[in-house]
Coordinates of C-alpha atoms in Angstrom, one line a residue:
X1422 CA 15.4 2.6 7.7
X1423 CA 14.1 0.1 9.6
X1424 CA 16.6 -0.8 11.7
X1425 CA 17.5 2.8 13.1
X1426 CA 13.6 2.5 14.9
X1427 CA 14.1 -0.7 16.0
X1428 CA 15.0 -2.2 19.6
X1429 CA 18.5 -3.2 20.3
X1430 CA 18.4 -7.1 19.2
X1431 CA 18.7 -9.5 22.9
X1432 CA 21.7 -11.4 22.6
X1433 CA 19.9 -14.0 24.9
X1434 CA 17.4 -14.5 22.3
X1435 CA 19.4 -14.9 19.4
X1436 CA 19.2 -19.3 19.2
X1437 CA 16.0 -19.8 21.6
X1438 CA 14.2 -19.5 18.5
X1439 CA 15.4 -22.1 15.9
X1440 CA 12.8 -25.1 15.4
X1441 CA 14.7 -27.8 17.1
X1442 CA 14.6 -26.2 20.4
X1443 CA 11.5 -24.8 20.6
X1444 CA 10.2 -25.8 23.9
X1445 CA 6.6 -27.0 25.1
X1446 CA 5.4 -24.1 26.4
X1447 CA 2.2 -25.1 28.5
X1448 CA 2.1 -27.5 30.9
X1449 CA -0.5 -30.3 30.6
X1450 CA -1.5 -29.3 33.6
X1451 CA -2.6 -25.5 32.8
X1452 CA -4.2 -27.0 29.6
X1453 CA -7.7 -28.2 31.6
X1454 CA -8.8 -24.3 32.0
X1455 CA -9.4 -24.1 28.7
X1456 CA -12.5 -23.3 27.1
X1457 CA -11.8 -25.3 23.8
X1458 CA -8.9 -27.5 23.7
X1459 CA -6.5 -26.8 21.2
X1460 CA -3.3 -27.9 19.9
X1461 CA -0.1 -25.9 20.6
X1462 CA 0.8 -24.5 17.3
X1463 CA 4.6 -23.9 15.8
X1464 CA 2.6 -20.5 14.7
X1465 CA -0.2 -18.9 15.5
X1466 CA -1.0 -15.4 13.1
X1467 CA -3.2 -12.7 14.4
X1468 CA -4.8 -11.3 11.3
X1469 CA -5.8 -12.3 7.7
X1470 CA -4.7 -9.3 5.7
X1471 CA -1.7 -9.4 3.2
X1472 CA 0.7 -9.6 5.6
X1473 CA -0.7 -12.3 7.3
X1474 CA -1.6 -14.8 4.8
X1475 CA 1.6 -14.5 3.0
X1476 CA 3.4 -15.1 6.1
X1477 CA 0.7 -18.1 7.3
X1478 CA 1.0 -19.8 3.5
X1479 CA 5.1 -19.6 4.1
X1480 CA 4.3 -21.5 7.3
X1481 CA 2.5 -23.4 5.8
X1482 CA 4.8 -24.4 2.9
X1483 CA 7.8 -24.7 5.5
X1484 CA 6.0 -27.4 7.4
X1485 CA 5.3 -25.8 10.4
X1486 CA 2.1 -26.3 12.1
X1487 CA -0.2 -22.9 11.7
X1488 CA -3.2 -21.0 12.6
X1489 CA -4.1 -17.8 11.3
X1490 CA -7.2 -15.8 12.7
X1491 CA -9.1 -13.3 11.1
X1492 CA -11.7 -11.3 12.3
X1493 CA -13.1 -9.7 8.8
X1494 CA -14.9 -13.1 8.1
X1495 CA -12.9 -12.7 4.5
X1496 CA -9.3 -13.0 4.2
X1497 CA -6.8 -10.7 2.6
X1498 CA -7.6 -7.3 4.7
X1499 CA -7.9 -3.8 3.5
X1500 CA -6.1 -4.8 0.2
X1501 CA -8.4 -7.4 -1.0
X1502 CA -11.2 -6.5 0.3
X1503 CA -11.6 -2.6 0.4
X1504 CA -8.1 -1.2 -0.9
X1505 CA -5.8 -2.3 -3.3
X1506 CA -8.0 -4.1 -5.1
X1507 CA -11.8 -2.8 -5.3
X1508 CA -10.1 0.4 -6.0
X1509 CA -7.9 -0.6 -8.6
X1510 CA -11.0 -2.2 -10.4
X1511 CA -13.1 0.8 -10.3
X1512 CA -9.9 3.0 -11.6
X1513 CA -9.2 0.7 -15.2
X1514 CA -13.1 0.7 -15.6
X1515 CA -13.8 4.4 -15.1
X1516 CA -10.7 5.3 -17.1
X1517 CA -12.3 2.8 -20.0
X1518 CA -15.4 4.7 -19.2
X1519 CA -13.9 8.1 -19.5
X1520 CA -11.9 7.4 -22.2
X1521 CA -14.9 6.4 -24.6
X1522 CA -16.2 9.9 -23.9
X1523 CA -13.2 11.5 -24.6
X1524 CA -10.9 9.7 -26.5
X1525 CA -12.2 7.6 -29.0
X1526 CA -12.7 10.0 -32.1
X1527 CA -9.2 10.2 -32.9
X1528 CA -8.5 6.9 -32.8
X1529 CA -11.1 6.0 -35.6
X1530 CA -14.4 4.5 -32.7
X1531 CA -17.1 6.1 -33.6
X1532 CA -19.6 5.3 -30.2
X1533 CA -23.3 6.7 -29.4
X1534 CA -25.1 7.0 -26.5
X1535 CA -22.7 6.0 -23.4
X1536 CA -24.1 5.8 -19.8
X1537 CA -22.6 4.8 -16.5
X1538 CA -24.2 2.4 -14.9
X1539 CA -22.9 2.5 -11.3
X1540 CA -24.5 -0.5 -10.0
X1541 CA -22.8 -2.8 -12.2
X1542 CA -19.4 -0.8 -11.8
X1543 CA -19.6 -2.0 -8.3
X1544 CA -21.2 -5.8 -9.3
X1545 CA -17.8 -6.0 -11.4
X1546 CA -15.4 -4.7 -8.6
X1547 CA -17.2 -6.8 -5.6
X1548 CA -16.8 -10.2 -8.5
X1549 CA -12.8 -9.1 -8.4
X1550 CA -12.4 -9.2 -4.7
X1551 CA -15.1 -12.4 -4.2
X1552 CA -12.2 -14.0 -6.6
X1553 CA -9.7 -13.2 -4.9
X1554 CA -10.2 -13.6 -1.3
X1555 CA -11.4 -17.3 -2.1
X1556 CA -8.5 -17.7 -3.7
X1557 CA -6.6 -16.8 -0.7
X1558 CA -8.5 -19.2 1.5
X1559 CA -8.1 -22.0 -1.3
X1560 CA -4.2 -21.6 -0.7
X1561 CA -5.0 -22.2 2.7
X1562 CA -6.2 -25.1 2.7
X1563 CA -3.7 -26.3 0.3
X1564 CA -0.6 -25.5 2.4
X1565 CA -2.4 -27.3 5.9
X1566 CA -3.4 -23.9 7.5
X1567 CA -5.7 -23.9 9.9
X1568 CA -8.5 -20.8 9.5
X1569 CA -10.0 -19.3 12.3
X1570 CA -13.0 -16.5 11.6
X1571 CA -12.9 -14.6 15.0
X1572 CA -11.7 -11.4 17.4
X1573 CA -8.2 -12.6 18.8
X1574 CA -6.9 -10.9 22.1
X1575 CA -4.0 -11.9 24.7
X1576 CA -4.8 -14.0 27.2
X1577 CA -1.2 -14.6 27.6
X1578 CA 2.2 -14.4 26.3
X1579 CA 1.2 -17.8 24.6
X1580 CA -2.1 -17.9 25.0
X1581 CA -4.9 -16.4 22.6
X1582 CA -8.6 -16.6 23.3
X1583 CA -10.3 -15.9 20.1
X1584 CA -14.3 -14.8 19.9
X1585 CA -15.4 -16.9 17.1
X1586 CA -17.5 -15.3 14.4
X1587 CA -19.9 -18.0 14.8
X1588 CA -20.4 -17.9 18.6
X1589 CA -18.4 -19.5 21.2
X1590 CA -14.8 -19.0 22.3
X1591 CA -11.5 -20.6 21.7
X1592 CA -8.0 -20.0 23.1
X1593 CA -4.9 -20.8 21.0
X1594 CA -2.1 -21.8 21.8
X1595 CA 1.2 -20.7 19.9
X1596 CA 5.0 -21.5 19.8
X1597 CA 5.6 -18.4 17.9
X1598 CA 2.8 -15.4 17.6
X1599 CA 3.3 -13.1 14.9
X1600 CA 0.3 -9.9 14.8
X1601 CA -0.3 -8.6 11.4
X1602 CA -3.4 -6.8 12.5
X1603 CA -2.6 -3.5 9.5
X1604 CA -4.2 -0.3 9.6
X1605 CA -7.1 1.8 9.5
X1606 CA -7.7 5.6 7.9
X1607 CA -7.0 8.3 10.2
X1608 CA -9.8 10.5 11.5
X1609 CA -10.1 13.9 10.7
X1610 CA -10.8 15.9 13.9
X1611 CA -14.0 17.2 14.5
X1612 CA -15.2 15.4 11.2
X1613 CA -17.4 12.1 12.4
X1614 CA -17.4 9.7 9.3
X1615 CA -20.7 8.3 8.4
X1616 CA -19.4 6.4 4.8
X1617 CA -22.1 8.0 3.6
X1618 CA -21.3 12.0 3.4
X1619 CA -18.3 12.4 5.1
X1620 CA -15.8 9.0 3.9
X1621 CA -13.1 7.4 4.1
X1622 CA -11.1 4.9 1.2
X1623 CA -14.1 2.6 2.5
X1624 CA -17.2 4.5 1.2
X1625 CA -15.2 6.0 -1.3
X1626 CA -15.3 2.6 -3.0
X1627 CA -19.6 1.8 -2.3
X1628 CA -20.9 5.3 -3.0
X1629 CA -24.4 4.1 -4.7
X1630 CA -24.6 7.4 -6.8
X1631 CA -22.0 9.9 -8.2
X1632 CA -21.9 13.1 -5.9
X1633 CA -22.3 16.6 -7.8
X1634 CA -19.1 17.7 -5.8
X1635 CA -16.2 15.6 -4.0
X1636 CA -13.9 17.5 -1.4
X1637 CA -10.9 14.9 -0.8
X1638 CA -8.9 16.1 2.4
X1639 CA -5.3 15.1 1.6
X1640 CA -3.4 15.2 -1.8
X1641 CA -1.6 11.6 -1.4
X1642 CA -1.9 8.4 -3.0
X1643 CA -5.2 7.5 -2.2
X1644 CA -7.1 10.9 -2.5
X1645 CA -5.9 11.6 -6.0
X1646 CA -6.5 8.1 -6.8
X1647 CA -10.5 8.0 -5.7
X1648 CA -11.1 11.4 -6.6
X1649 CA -9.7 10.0 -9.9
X1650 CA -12.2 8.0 -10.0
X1651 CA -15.2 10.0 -9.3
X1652 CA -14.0 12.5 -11.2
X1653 CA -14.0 10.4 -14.2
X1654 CA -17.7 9.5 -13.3
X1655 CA -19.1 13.3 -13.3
X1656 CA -17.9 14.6 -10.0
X1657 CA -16.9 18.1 -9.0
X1658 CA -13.4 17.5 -7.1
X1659 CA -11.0 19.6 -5.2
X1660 CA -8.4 17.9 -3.2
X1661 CA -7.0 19.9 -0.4
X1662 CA -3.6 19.5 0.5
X1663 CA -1.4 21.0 3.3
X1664 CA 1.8 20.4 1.4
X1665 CA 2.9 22.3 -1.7
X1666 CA 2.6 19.3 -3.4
X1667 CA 0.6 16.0 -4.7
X1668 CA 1.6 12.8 -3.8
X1669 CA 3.1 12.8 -0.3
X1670 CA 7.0 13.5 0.5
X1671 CA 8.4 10.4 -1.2
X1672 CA 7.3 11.5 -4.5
X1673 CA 9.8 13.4 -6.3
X1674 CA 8.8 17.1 -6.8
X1675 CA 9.3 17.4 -10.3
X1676 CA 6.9 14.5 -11.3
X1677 CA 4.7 15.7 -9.0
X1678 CA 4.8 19.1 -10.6
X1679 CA 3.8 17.2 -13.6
X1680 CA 1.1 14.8 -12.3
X1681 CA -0.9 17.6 -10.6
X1682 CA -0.6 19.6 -14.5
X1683 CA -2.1 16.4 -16.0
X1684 CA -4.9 15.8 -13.2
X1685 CA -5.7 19.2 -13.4
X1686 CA -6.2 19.1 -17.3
X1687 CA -8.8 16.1 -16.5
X1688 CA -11.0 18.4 -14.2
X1689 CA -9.7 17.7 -10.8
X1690 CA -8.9 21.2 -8.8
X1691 CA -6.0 21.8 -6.4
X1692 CA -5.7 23.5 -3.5
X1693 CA -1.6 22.8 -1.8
X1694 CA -0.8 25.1 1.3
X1695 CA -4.3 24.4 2.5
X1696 CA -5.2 23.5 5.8
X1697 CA -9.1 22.2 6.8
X1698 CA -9.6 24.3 10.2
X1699 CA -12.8 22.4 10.3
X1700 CA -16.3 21.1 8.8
X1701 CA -20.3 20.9 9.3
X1702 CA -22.1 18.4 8.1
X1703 CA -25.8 19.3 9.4
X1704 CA -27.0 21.1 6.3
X1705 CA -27.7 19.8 2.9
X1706 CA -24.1 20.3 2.1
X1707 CA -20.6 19.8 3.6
X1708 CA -19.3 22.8 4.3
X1709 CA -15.4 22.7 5.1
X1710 CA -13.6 26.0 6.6
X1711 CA -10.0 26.0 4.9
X1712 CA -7.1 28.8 4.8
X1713 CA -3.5 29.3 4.0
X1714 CA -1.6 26.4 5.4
X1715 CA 0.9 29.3 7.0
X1716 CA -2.4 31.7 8.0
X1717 CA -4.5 33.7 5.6
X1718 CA -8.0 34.5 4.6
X1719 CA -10.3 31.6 5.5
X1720 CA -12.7 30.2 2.9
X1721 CA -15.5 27.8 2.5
X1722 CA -16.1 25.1 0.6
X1723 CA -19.3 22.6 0.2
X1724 CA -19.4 19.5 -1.3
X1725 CA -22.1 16.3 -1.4
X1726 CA -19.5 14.2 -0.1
X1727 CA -16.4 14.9 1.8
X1728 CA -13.2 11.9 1.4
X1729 CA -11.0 12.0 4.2
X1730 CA -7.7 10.8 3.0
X1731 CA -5.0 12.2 5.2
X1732 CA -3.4 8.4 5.9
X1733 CA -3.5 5.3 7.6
X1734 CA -2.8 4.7 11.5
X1735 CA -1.8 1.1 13.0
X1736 CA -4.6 -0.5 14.2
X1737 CA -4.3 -2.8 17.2
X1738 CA -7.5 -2.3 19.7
X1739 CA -9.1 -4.9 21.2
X1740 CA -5.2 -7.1 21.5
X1741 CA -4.8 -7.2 24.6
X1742 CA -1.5 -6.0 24.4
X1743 CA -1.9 -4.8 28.2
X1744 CA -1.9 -8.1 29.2
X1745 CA 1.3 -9.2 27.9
X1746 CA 3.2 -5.8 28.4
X1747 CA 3.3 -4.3 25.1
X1748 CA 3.5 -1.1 24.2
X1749 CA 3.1 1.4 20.7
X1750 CA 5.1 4.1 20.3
X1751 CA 3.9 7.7 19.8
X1752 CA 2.4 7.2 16.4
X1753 CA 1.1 3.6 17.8
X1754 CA 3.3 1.1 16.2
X1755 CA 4.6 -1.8 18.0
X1756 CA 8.7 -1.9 18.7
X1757 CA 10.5 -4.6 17.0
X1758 CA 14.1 -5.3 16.2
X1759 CA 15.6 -6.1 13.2
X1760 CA 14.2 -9.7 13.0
X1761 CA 10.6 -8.3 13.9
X1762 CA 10.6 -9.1 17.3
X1763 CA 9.1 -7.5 20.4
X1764 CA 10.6 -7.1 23.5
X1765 CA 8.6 -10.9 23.8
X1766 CA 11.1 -12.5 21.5
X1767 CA 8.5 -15.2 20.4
X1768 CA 6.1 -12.4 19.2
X1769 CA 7.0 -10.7 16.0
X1770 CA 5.3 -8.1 14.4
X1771 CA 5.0 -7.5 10.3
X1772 CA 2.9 -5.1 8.0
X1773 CA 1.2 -1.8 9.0
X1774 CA 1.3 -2.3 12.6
X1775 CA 4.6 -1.0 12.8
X1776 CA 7.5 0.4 11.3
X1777 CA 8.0 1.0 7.2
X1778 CA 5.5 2.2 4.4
X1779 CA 2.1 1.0 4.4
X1780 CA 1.8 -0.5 1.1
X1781 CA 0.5 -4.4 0.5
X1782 CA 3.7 -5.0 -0.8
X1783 CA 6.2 -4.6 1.6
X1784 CA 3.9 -6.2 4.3
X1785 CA 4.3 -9.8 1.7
X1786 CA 7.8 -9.6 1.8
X1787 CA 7.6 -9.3 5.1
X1788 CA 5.5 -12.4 5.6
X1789 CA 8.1 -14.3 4.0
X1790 CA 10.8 -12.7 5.9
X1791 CA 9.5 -13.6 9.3
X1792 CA 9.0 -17.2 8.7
X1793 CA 12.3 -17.6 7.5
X1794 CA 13.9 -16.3 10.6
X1795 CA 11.2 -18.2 12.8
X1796 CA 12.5 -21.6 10.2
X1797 CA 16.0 -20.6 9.1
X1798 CA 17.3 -17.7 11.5
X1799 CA 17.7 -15.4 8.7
X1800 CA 15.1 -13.3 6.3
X1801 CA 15.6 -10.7 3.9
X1802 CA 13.9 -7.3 2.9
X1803 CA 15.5 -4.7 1.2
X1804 CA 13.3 -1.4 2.6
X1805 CA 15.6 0.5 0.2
X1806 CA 13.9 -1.3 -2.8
X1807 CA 9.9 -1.3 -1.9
X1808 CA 8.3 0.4 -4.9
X1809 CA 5.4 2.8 -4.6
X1810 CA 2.6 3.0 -7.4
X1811 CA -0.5 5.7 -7.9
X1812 CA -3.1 4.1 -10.3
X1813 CA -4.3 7.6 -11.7
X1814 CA -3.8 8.7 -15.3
X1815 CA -0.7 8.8 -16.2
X1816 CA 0.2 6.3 -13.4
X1817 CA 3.1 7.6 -11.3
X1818 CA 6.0 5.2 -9.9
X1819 CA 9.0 5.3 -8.0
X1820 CA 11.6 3.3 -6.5
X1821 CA 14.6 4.5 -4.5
X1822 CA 15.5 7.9 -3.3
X1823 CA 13.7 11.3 -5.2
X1824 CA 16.0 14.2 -6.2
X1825 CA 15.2 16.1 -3.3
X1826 CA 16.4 13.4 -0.7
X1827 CA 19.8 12.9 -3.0
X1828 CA 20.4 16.3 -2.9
X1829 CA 19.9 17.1 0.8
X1830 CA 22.3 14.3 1.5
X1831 CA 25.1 16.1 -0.4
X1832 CA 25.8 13.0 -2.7
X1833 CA 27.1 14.4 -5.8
X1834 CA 24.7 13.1 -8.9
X1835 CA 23.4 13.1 -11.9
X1836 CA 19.5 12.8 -13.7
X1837 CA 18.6 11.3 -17.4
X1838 CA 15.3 12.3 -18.4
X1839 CA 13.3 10.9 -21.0
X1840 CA 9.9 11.8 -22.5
X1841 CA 7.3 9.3 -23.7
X1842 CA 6.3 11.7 -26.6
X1843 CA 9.7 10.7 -28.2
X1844 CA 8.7 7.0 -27.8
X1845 CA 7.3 4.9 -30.7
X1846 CA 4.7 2.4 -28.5
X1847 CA 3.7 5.6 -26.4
X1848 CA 2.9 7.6 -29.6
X1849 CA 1.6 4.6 -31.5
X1850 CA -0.9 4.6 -28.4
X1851 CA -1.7 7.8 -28.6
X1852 CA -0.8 8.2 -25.0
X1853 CA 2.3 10.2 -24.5
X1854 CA 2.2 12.1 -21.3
X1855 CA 5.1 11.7 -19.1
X1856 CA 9.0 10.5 -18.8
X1857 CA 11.2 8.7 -17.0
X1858 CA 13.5 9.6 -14.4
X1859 CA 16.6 8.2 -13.5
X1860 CA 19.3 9.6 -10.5
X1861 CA 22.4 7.9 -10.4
X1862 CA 25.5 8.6 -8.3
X1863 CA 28.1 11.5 -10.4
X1864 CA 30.7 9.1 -9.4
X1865 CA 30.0 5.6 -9.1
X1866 CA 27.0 5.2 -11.8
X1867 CA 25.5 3.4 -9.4
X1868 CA 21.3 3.8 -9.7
X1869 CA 19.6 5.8 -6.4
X1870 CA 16.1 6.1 -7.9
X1871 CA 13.8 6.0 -10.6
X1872 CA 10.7 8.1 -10.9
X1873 CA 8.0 7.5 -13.8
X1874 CA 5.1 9.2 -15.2
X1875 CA 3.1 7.7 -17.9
X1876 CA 0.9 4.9 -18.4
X1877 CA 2.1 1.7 -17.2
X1878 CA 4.2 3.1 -15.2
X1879 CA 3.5 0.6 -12.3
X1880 CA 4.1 -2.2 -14.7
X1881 CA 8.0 -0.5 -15.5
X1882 CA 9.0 0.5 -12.0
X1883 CA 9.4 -3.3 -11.8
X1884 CA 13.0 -2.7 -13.5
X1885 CA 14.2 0.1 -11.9
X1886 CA 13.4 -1.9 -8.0
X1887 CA 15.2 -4.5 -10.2
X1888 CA 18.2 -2.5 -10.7
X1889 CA 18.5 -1.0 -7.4
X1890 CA 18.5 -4.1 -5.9
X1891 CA 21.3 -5.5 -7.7
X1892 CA 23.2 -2.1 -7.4
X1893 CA 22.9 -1.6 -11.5
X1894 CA 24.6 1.2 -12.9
X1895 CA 22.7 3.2 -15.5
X1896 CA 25.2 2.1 -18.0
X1897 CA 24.3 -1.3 -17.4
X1898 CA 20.4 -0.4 -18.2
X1899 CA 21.3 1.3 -21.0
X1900 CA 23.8 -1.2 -22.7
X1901 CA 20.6 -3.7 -21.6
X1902 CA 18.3 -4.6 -25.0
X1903 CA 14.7 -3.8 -24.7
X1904 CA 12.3 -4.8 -27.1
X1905 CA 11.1 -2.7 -29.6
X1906 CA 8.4 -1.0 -30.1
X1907 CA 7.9 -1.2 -26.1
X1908 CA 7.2 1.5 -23.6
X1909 CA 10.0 0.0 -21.5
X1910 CA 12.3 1.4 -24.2
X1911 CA 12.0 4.6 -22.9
X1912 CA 13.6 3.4 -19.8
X1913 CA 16.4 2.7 -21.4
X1914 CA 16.4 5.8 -23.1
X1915 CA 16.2 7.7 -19.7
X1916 CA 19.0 5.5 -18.3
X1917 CA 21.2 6.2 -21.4
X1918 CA 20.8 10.0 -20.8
X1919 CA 22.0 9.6 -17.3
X1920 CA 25.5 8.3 -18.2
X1921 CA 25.4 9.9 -22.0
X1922 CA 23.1 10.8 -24.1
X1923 CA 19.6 9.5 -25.4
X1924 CA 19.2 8.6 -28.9
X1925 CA 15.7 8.9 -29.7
X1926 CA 15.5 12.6 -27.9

């Protein structure tokens, strides 16, 4: 996928780039207009997010001499600090939370008076991320990478003059640049976000009390996760989607059939088809005009608090890229080539900022990947084999192609389905929604995707982006042993219906 976007790779370029001939590229001479003197650097990293410090750590490891700047003040980005992370902490603990209110008395817990206390919900989440992001700045120190806290910009093709956090300014100088500068959520037109009223993924994680009513604007990964959440906490939600379905284009149609059946049973209403023609935010209440995605009778609804979560955008203002010559494309990426380089063959670009799904972890393997080529001349990432997870419940994951891009590429193919009610753990558990999907090729066997609903389904997509990477058949899954009484049985199960039959169901 990625390489039918990229730039046609410069044979010129190909060996300038290996470590022994990497030339001095300032002369001492040039070095006296400086503002702070600094050492030229085998790498130099613009940004701090997961992309970033993966691929400044990997410098790091490799022995190259490395800088990474980060204008946040914390490392590890959105993910760490308000993504991935904060978000996944506030889903397990309003799931606990909602759970023993709803799911305890047939399991034998008898419990009285529970109360959310929504202060300490966030305490816990904010002690997660505080972990975590020291962590990441422990590793740097551990693998010799220098740390800068500051607002980087081009002062050159070499040359970076970074506004310190602190005060002051300091220009960098780098052998190799790599930007990893991510993403940001897309605006809704006409819609000004405050992160108090009117959201994005930001507030939606430091909201100080639970709104009556939640619209969420977009029926992907992220709206159906927070509204998930708030949900669970005592909010009225209705997500608004202009698709006919939940969960974005790459998830298959059938689990997302299933998903929205499930999320709907929990309280959360759906409205697919729907377009927002616009909103007012001066009254007491949000009110949003929607209709018919294809034209209709318009209809209002008001909320306390309206998420906007119609995706991310690549986020480079305030680069500099002007002053170097780069350019985004229409939907504001930067152009690299298979090696993730620019048209500036020493600057390589990785994570959200251009091509490829936005998810944490593809941009890591791509931190490794671009050191290795800057090191080694060769890197590795199968973009055929990035996994994508939603942290509702059920969880939802898939890997690979759905049954609606198999069939419109007229391979020939086949599907084993298998349910976690006919699976001992899942039962034991008392937590049997869901299946597992498998599509392999009719004639080959070969494994094209897996698609899972159920809990710990992020946990078992793991083997499926195992399988597909090593070109498994579903035979060889299914003549696999898996440990029993395990939820992972079940995708054995699934994989044993795809070439025969299940035994179990």
């Amino acid at each position: 996928m990625l390489r039918s976007l990229q730039l046609p790779r410069a044979a010129t370029a190909r060996s300038a780039f290996k470590q022994s001939s990497l030339p001095s590229v300032i002369a001492p001479r040039l070095r006296r207009s400086y503002a702070t003197e600094s050492e030229e650097k085998d790498l130099v990293i613009i940004g701090g997010g997961v992309a970033g410090y993966v691929a400044a750590i990997k410098a790091g490891q490799e022995g190259l001499k490395v800088t990474c700047i980060e204008k946040r003040g914390t490392l590890g980005g959105t993910c760490l600090n308000v993504g991935c992370i904060p978000s996944k902490a506030l889903l397990n603990n309003s799931h606990l939370y909602h759970q023993i209110l709803h799911d305890t008395k047939n399991r034998g817990i008898e419990v009285g008076d529970v109360k959310i206390n929504l202060e300490q919900l966030m305490k816990s989440k904010d002690t997660a991320v505080s972990g975590l992001t020291k962590g990441v700045e422990f590793l740097f120190k551990k693998n010799n990478v220098e740390y800068i806290k500051g607002t980087a910009s081009f002062a050159g093709e070499h040359e970076i003059t970074v506004n310190l956090t602190e005060g002051g300014e300091k220009t960098v100088v780098g052998k190799n640049i790599i930007i990893a500068t991510g993403s940001e959520a897309t605006p809704f037109p006409g819609l000004e976000i405050d992160e108090k009223r009117i959201i994005t993924s930001t507030g939606a994680i430091a909201l100080t009390k639970v709104p009556e009513s939640m619209v969420v604007i977009g029926g992907g990964i992220i709206g159906l996760e927070m509204g998930s959440v708030w949900s669970r906490l005592g909010s009225k939600v209705t997500v608004v989607e202009f698709l006919g379905q939940i969960g974005g284009p790459g998830m298959d149609a059938e689990v997302a059939k299933a998903a929205q059946k499930v999320l709907k049973k929990q309280g959360i209403d759906f409205k697919l088809s729907t377009k927002v023609m616009g909103g007012d935010a001066s009254g007491e209440k949000v009110k949003l005009q929607v209709e018919a995605a294809k034209g209709g009778k318009e209809e209002t609804l008001d909320a306390d608090v309206v998420l906007v979560a119609i995706g991310r955008r690549p986020y480079t203002a305030g680069l500099g890229l002007e002053n170097i010559g780069l350019e985004t494309d229409d939907k504001g990426r930067l152009v690299i080539d298979s090696e993730y380089r620019t048209k500036i063959p020493h600057i390589r670009v990785i994570g959200d900022c251009t091509f490829g799904p936005m998810l944490a972890h593809k941009a890591e393997e791509e931190g490794v990947a671009v050191v290795e080529y800057i090191k080694k001349g060769y890197g590795h990432v199968n973009y055929g084999a990035i996994p994508s997870v939603m942290y509702t419940h059920p969880e939802v994951a898939w890997v690979g192609q759905n049954e609606q891009e198999v069939k419109a590429s007229g391979v020939k193919y086949k599907v084993g389905n298998f349910p976690f009610t006919a699976n001992s753990r899942a039962k034991t558990n008392l937590d049997t929604e869901g299946f597992v999907k498998i599509i392999a090729d009719a004639e080959t066997d070969r494994i094209l995707g897996v698609h899972i609903i159920g809990a710990s389904a992020g946990e078992l997509i793991a083997e499926g982006t195992l399988a597909i990477e090593y070109g498994a058949s579903s035979e060889d899954v299914g003549r696999t042993s898996h440990a029993h009484p395990t939820l992972s049985e079940a995708f054995k199960e699934a994989a044993m219906a795809t070439y025969g039959k299940a035994i179990h169901f």
